[in-house]
Amino acid sequence: MTPRTIDVYSADCPLCADAVALVERLARPDDTVTVRSVNAEAVASEAARLGVRSVPAVAVDGELASCCRAGGVTEAGLHAALGA
């Protein structure tokens, strides 16, 4: 399988840390998981271009996960986005 790039947009809060842990648990060993702090202006701009309206949010290969378009990170939504 092709490795994926998974970006977790975070505000560096405990809820975001829970989402990061969930993504890391569901990601494949060859995936690249990066936590991106929206406290940095450039990251916040990038997140806005992807359609992020709240954090935590997850993008897989540059596309916002559907669960993050409709209310936030969920395990079921990440399973769908990651095919886990």
JSON list of C-alpha atoms in Angstrom, two decimals, residues 1-2 7 11 37 44 54 65 67 72 77 81-82 84:
[
{"chain": "A", "resi": 1, "resn": "MET", "atom": "CA", "xyz": [0.00, 0.00, 0.00]},
{"chain": "A", "resi": 2, "resn": "THR", "atom": "CA", "xyz": [1.10, 3.54, -0.68]},
{"chain": "A", "resi": 7, "resn": "ASP", "atom": "CA", "xyz": [-1.80, 16.06, 9.05]},
{"chain": "A", "resi": 11, "resn": "ALA", "atom": "CA", "xyz": [-4.44, 24.00, 19.04]},
{"chain": "A", "resi": 37, "resn": "SER", "atom": "CA", "xyz": [-0.18, 23.84, 15.29]},
{"chain": "A", "resi": 44, "resn": "ALA", "atom": "CA", "xyz": [-3.74, 28.49, 10.28]},
{"chain": "A", "resi": 54, "resn": "SER", "atom": "CA", "xyz": [-12.48, 23.83, 14.17]},
{"chain": "A", "resi": 65, "resn": "ALA", "atom": "CA", "xyz": [-11.38, 14.06, 6.38]},
{"chain": "A", "resi": 67, "resn": "CYS", "atom": "CA", "xyz": [-15.71, 13.75, 9.74]},
{"chain": "A", "resi": 72, "resn": "GLY", "atom": "CA", "xyz": [-15.05, 16.96, 14.37]},
{"chain": "A", "resi": 77, "resn": "GLY", "atom": "CA", "xyz": [-14.91, 8.99, 10.63]},
{"chain": "A", "resi": 81, "resn": "ALA", "atom": "CA", "xyz": [-10.85, 8.33, 5.93]},
{"chain": "A", "resi": 82, "resn": "LEU", "atom": "CA", "xyz": [-7.95, 6.00, 6.61]},
{"chain": "A", "resi": 84, "resn": "ALA", "atom": "CA", "xyz": [-8.56, 1.38, 8.89]}
]
